Each structure stands twice: as C-alpha cells, then as structure tokens.
CSV table of C-alpha atoms in Angstrom, one decimal:
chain,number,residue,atom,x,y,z
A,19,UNK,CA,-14.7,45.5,27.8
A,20,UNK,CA,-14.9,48.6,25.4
A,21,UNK,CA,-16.6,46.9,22.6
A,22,UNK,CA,-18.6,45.3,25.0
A,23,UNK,CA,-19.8,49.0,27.0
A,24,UNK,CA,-20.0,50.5,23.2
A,25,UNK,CA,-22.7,48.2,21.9
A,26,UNK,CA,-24.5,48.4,24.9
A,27,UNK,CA,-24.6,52.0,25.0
A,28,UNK,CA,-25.4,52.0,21.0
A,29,UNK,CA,-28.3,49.7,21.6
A,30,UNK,CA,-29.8,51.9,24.4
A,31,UNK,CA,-29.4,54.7,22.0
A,32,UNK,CA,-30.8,53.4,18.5
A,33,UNK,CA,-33.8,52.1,20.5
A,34,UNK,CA,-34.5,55.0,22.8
A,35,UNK,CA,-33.4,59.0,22.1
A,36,UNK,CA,-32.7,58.2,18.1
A,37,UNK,CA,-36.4,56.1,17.5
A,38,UNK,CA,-38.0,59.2,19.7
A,39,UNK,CA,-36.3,62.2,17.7
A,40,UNK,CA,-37.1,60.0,13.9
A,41,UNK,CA,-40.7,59.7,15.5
A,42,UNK,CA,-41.0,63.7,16.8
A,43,UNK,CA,-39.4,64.7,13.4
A,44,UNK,CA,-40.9,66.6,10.6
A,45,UNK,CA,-39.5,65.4,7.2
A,46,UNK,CA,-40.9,62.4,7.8
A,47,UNK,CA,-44.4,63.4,6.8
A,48,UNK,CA,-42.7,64.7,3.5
A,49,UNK,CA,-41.6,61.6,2.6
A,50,UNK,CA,-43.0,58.5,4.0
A,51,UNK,CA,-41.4,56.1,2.2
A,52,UNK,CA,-38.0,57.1,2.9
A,53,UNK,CA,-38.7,57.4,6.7
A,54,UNK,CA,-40.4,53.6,6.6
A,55,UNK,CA,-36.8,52.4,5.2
A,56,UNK,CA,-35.3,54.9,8.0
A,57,UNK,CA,-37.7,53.0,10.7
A,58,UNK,CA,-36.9,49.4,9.4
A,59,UNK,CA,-33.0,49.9,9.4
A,60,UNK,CA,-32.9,51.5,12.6
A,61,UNK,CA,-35.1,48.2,14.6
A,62,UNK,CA,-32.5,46.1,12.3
A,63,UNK,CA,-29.5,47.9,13.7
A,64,UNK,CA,-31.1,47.6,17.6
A,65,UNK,CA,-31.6,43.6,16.8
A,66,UNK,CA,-27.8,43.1,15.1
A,67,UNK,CA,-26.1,45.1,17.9
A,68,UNK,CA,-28.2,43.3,20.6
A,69,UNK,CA,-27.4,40.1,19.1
A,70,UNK,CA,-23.3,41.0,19.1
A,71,UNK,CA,-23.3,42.3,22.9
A,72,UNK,CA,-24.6,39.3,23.9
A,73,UNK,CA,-22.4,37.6,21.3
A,74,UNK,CA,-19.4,38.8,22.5
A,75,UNK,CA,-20.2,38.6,26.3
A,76,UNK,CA,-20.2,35.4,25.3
A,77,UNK,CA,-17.0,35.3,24.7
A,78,UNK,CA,-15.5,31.9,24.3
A,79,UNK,CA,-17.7,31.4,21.0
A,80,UNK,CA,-16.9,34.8,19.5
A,81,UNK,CA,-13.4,35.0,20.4
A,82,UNK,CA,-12.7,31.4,19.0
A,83,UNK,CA,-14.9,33.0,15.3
A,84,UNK,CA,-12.5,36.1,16.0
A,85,UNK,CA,-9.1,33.7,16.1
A,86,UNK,CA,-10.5,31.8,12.7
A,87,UNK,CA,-12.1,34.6,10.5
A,88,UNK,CA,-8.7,37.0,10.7
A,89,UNK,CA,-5.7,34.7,12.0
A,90,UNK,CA,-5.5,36.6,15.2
A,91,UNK,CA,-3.8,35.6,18.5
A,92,UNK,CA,-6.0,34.2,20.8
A,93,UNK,CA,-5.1,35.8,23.9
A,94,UNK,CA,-4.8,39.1,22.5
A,95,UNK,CA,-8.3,38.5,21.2
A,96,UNK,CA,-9.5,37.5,24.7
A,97,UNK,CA,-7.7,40.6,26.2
A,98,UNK,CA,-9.6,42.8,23.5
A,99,UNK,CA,-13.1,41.5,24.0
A,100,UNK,CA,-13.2,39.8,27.2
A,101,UNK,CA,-10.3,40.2,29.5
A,102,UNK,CA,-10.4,39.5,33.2
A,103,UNK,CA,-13.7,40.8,34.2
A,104,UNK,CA,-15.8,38.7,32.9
A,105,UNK,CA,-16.7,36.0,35.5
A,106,UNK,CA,-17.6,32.4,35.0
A,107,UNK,CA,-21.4,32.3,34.7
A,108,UNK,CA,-21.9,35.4,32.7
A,109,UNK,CA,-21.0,34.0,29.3
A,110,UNK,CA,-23.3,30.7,29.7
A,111,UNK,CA,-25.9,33.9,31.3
A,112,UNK,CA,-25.2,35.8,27.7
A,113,UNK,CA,-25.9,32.3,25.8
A,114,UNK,CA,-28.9,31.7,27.2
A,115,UNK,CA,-30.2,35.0,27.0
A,116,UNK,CA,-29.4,34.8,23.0
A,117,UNK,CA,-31.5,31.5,23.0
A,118,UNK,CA,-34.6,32.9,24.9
A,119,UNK,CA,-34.3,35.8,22.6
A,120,UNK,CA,-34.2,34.1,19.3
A,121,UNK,CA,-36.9,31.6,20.3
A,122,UNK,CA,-39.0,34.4,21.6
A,123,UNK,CA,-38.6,36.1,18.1
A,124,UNK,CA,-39.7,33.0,16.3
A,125,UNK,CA,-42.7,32.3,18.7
A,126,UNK,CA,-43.4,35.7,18.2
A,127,UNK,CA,-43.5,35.6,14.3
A,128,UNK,CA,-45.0,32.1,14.0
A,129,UNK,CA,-48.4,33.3,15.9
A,130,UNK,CA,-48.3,36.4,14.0
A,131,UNK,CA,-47.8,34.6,10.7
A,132,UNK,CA,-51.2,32.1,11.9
A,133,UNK,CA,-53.2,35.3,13.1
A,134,UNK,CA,-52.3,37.1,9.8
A,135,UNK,CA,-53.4,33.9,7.4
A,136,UNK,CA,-56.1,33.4,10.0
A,137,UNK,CA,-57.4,36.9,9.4
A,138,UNK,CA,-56.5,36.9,5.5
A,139,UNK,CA,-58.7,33.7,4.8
A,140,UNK,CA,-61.7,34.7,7.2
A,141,UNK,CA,-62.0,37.8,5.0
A,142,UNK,CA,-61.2,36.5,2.0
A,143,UNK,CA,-63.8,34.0,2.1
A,144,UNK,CA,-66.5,36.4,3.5
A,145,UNK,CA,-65.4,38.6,0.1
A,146,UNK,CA,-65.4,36.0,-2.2
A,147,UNK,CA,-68.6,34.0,-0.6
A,148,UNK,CA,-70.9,37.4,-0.2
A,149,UNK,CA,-69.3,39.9,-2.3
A,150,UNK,CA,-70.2,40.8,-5.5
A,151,UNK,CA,-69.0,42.9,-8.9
A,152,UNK,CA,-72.3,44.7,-9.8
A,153,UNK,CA,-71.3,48.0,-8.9
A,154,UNK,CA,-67.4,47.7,-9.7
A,155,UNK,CA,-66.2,45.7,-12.7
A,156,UNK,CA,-62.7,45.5,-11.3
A,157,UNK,CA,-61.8,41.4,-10.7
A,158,UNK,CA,-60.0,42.4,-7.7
A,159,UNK,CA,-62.2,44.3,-6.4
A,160,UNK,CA,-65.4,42.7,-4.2
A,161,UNK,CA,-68.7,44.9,-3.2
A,162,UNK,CA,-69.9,43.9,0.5
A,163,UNK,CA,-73.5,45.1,2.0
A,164,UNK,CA,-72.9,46.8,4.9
A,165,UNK,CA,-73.7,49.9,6.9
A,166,UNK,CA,-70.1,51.3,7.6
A,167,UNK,CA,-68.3,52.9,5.3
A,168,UNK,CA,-64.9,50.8,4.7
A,169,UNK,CA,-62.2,50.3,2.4
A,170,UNK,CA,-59.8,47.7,2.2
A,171,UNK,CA,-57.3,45.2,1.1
A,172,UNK,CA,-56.7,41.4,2.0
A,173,UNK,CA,-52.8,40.5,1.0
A,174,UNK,CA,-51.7,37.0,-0.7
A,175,UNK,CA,-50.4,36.5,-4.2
A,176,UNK,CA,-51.4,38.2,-7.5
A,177,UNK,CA,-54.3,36.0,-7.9
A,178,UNK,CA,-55.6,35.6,-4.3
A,179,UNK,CA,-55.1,38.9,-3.7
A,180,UNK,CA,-58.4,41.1,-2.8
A,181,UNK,CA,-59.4,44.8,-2.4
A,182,UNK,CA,-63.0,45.0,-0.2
A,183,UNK,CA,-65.5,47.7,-0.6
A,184,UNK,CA,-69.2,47.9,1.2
A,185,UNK,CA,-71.8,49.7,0.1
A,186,UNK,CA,-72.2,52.2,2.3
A,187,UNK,CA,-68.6,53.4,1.0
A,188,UNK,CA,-69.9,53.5,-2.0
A,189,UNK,CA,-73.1,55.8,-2.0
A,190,UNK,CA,-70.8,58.1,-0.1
A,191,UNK,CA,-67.8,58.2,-2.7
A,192,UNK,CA,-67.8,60.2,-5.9
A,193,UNK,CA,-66.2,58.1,-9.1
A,194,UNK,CA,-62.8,59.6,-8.3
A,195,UNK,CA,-62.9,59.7,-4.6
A,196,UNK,CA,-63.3,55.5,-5.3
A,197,UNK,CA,-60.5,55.1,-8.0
A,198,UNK,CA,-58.5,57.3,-5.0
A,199,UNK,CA,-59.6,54.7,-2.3
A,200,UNK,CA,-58.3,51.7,-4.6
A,201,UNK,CA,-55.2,53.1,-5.5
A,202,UNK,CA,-54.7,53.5,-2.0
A,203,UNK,CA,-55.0,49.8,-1.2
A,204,UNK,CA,-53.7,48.8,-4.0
A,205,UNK,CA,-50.3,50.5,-3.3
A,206,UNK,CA,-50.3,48.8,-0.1
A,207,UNK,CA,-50.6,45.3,-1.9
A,208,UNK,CA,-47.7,46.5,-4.3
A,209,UNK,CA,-45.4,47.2,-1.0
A,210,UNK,CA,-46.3,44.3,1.0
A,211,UNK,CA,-47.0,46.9,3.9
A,212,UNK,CA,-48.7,43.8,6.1
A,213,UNK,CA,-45.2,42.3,6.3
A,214,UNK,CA,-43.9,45.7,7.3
A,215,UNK,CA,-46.7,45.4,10.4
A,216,UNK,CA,-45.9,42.2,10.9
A,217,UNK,CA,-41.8,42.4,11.5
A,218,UNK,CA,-43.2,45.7,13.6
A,219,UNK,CA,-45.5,43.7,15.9
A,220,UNK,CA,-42.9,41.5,17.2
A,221,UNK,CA,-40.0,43.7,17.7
A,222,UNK,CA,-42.0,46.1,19.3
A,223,UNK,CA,-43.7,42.8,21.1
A,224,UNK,CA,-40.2,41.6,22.0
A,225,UNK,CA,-38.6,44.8,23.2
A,226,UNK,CA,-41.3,47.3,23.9
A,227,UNK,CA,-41.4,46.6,27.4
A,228,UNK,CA,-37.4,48.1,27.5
A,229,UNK,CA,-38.7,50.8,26.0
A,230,UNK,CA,-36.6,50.2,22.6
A,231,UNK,CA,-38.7,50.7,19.9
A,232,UNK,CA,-41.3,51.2,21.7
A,233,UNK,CA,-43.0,53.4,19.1
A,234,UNK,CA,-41.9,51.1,15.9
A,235,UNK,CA,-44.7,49.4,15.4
A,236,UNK,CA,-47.1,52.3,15.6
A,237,UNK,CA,-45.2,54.9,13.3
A,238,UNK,CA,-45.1,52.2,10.7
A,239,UNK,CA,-48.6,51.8,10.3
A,240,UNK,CA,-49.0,55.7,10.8
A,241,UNK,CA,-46.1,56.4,7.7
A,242,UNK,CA,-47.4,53.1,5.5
A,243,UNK,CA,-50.8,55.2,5.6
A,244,UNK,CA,-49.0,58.1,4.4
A,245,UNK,CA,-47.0,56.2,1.5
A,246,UNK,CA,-50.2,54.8,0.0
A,247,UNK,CA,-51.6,57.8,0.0
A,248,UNK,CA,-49.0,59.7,-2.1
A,249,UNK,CA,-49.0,56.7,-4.7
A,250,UNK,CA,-53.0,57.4,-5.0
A,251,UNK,CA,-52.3,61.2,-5.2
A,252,UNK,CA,-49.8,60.6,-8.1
A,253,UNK,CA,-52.8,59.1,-10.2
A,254,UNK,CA,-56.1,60.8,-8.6
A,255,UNK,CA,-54.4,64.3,-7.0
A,256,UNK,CA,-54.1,64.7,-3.4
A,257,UNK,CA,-57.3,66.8,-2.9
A,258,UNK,CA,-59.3,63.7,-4.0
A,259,UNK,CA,-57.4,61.4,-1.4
A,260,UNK,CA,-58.4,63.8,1.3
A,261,UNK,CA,-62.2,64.0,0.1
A,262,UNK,CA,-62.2,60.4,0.2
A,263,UNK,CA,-60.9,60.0,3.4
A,264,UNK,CA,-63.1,62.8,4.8
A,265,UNK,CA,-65.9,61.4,3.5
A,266,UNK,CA,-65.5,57.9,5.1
A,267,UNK,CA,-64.8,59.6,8.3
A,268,UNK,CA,-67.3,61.5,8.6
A,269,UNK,CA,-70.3,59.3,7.1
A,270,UNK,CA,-70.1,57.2,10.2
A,271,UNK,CA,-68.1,55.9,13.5
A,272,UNK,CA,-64.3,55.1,11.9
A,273,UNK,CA,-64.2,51.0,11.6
A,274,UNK,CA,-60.5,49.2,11.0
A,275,UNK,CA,-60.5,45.9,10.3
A,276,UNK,CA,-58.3,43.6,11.8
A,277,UNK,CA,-55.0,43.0,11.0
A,278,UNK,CA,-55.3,44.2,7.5
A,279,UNK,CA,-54.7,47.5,6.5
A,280,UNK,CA,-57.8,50.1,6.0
A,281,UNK,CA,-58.4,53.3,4.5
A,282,UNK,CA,-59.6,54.9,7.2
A,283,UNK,CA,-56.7,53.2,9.1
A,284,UNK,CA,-54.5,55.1,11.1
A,285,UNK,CA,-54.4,59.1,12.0
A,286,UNK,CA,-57.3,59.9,9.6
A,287,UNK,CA,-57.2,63.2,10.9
A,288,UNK,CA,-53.1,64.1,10.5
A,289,UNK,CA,-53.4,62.6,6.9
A,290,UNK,CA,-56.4,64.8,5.9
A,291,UNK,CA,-54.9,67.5,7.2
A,292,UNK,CA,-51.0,66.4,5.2
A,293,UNK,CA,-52.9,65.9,1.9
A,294,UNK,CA,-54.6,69.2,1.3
A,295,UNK,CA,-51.1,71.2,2.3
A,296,UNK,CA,-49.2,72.1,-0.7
A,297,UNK,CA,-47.3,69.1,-2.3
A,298,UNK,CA,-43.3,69.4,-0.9
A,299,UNK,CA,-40.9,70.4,-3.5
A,300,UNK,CA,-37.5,70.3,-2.2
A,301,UNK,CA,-35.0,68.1,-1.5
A,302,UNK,CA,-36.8,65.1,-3.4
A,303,UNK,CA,-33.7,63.7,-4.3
A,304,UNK,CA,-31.4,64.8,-1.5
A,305,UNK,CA,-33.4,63.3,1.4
A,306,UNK,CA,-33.2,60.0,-0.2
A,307,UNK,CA,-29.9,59.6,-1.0
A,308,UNK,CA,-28.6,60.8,2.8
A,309,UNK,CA,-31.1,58.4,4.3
A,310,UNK,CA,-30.2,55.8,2.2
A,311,UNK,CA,-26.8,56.2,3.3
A,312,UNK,CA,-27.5,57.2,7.2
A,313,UNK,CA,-29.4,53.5,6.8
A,314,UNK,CA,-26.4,51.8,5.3
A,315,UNK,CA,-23.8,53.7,8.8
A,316,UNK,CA,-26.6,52.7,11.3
A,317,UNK,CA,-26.8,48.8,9.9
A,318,UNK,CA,-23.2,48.8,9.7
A,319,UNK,CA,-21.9,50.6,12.9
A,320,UNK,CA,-23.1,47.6,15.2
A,321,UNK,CA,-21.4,45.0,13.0
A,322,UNK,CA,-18.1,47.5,12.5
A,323,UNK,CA,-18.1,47.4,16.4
A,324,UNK,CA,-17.7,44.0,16.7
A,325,UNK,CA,-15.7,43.1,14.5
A,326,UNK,CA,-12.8,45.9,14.7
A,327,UNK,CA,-11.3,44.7,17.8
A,328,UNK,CA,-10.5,41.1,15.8
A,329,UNK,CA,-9.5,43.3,12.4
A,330,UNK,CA,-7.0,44.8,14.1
A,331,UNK,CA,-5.3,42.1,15.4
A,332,UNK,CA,-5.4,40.5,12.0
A,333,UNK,CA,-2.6,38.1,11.2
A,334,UNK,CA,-0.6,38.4,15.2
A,335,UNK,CA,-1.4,34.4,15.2
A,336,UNK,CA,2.1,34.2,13.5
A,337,UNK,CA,4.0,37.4,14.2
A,338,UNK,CA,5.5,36.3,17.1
A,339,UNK,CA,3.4,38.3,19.8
C-alpha cells in the first residue's frame, strides 16, 4: 500500500509542481541544452513510475517478478505491495489501464512518425523539385522563390538531409547573418531536435489533459530554439544570431512551417532579447554535472520505489519465515 501511495504521489509531483518550477526557472535560458536533458528525464521518470503504480496494483504479475528476481517469500511480498485492500477487480482494472496506455502511446507515435515523413517528403520534394543553388553553393542547402522570409531544415539521413532558404530571406540577410541562420539549422539536424518534438508531442498528447506535462512539449521546442542558437553563436557570435532573427521578424508576418523546425520558430522575441545579453560565465561546468546527476535520482527514484519493497525481503523464500 506504501509503495503503491508513494508512486502515485511521485507521479502527481514529477508531472505537476516539479515540470512548472523547471519551466518558471531561470538557468534554464543559460543553458538550454542541459535543461532539454532535464525536460526529457523528468517526462521519462512520470512514464516509468506511471508504468510501476499500475504495475504493482497489479499485483499478482509483479509480486510473482518480485518472488523470482530476489528469492523472496511470496506472502511477505503480497503483504508488502498488495496486502488486503486491494479488491478483486482492481488489479485486472490496473492491467487494462496499462494496455490502453501502451497502445495509446504507440498509436500516438505511429501517426506522428506518418505526419512527420509525410511533412519531410512534401518538403523535400518541393526543395529538391523548385529549389535551386544559384545564390548558395552549399549541397545542402536549396534556394526557394518566395515572398516570406524563412529559414529551415527538413531532417532524414546525411544525404537526404536538407536546409531551405527563400529568397525573400535572402535579400534581407547580410553574408554572416545567413552563415548564422544555417548553423542554426544545421545544429538542429546534428541533435535530431525533431525526435525531441516528436517524443514531446505524444506524452504531452497522452497525458496533457491530467495536467502532467502539460508544458513538455512546448518548452522543448522553446529550449531546442535556444540550443541551436548558441551552437550558431559559437561560430558567427551572438549579436549576428540576433540580427538574423530580427531581421526575418521584422521583414514580414513570422511564417513556421509545419512540423519541422524554423528559424523564426518559437519565442522570436525572448530569444532576441537572450542573445544580445552578455554571454553567462559561471557555473558552465557545475550546472551540468548536478543536472546530470539530479537526471540520473529522478530516472532512478521511480524504479528504486518499486523495487525496494522485494530487495528487502531478499532471500526469506528459504529462511524459514
């Protein structure tokens, strides 16, 4: 019952007052990439500790993995996890919960996966059909005509791979403000940041509506933004990042593009205003390492729940108890 009670109340928590203070805080504009990893093992710690409550409610399967993995007692297994209060129906209730859940996740995933190739190949062959290298000599780089100014990338391998720019980006982009723009993309190519949005999408899809993770999906594109524009301010400075998105912003009405990440993408304004502070200098290593290992608790604290109950009855299947 206390296992059960404890990764309830952890799930509630990871996916409501911990995801709103990670989203309100205010390192995370300091270092994006670090609070992405922060983001990611936090939804994964709200899925693993869902996935054991309604594990061990179900108690007859977990109980019986408890007896094998560590040679325990089976009744003092069932007293730890289960005891008397669980009633008949709410262990076959807990199953099929878990089974709805997991083929809601894959249903979820599969028409993300087709909407995301669907997207990818639409643009892909509009680049590769209508656009053209006579302005940028770059292979992976394809020059479309039209009348909003727009950077961005379509994902796939290292050959099918494609970075878009139209022309009306181009007459308002300086040389550097352009080689700013395509690092931009291209560091979200090198991170795989549209499989980042896609994991996002259906977690947030799936639980949401709870209000667990409500704001996952959103702060990942809003901190992927920020990440790709630090790896084009290590090569192009951050003053030129900022011109460049100021420039697109301001040359016409802001245009995304569907399902694939832009440079005028998310929070224009917050990321202009980020990139012309003064580059942070402390704690570059620190912050890292202590999120790295607050990722590594969070992951394992659901799992440690589960589990300890069995561990310490480790071995009473022959003491005699």
């Amino acid at each position: 019952m206390i296992v059960i009670a404890a990764l309830f109340v952890y799930a509630v928590l990871i996916g409501g007052p911990a995801a709103r203070l990670l989203a309100r805080a205010r390192w995370v504009t300091r270092f994006p990439q670090v609070a992405l990893r922060s983001w990611h093992a936090c939804a994964l710690s709200l899925l693993a500790s869902l996935v054991a409550f309604l594990l061990v409610v179900a108690h007859d399967l977990w109980e019986h993995g408890m007896v094998w993995l560590f040679d325990a007692d089976e009744p003092l297994v069932h007293d730890a996890y289960g005891g008397s209060w669980l009633v008949a129906d709410i262990p076959s209730a807990a199953m099929l919960v878990l089974y709805l859940g997991a083929v809601t996740l894959l249903g979820l995933t599969v028409r993300g996966l087709w909407k995301l190739r669907r997207e990818r190949d639409r643009h892909r062959l509009t680049a590769d059909t209508l656009g053209t290298h006579d302005r940028i000599q770059d292979l992976d780089v394809r020059v479309l005509t039209h009348q909003a100014p727009v950077v961005f990338c379509i994902p796939g391998t290292r050959a099918g791979s494609r970075i878009v720019v139209t022309s009306a980006a181009l007459d308002v982009l300086s040389e550097t403000e352009l080689a700013a723009a395509l690092e931009h993309e291209r560091a979200h190519l090198r991170f795989r940041h549209h499989r980042a949005f896609l994991a996002a999408d259906v977690l947030t899809s799936a639980l949401g509506w709870s209000g667990l993770s409500r704001r996952y999906a959103q702060q990942v594109r809003r901190l992927a933004e920020m990440a790709a524009d630090d790896q084009a301010a290590q090569k192009h400075g951050r003053r030129a990042v900022a011109s460049a998105l100021l420039e697109m912003c301001t040359a016409g009405p802001v245009t995304t593009v569907s399902g694939l990440p832009a440079m005028t993408g998310t929070d224009p304004a917050e990321r202009i205003r980020r990139l012309i502070k003064a580059a942070p200098t402390r704690a570059r290593t620190l912050v890292p390492v202590l999120s790295l290992v607050v990722a590594v608790v969070v992951l394992a604290l659901p799992v440690a729940l589960a589990l300890a109950p069995g561990a310490f009855l480790a071995g009473t299947a022959h003491s005699g108890c």
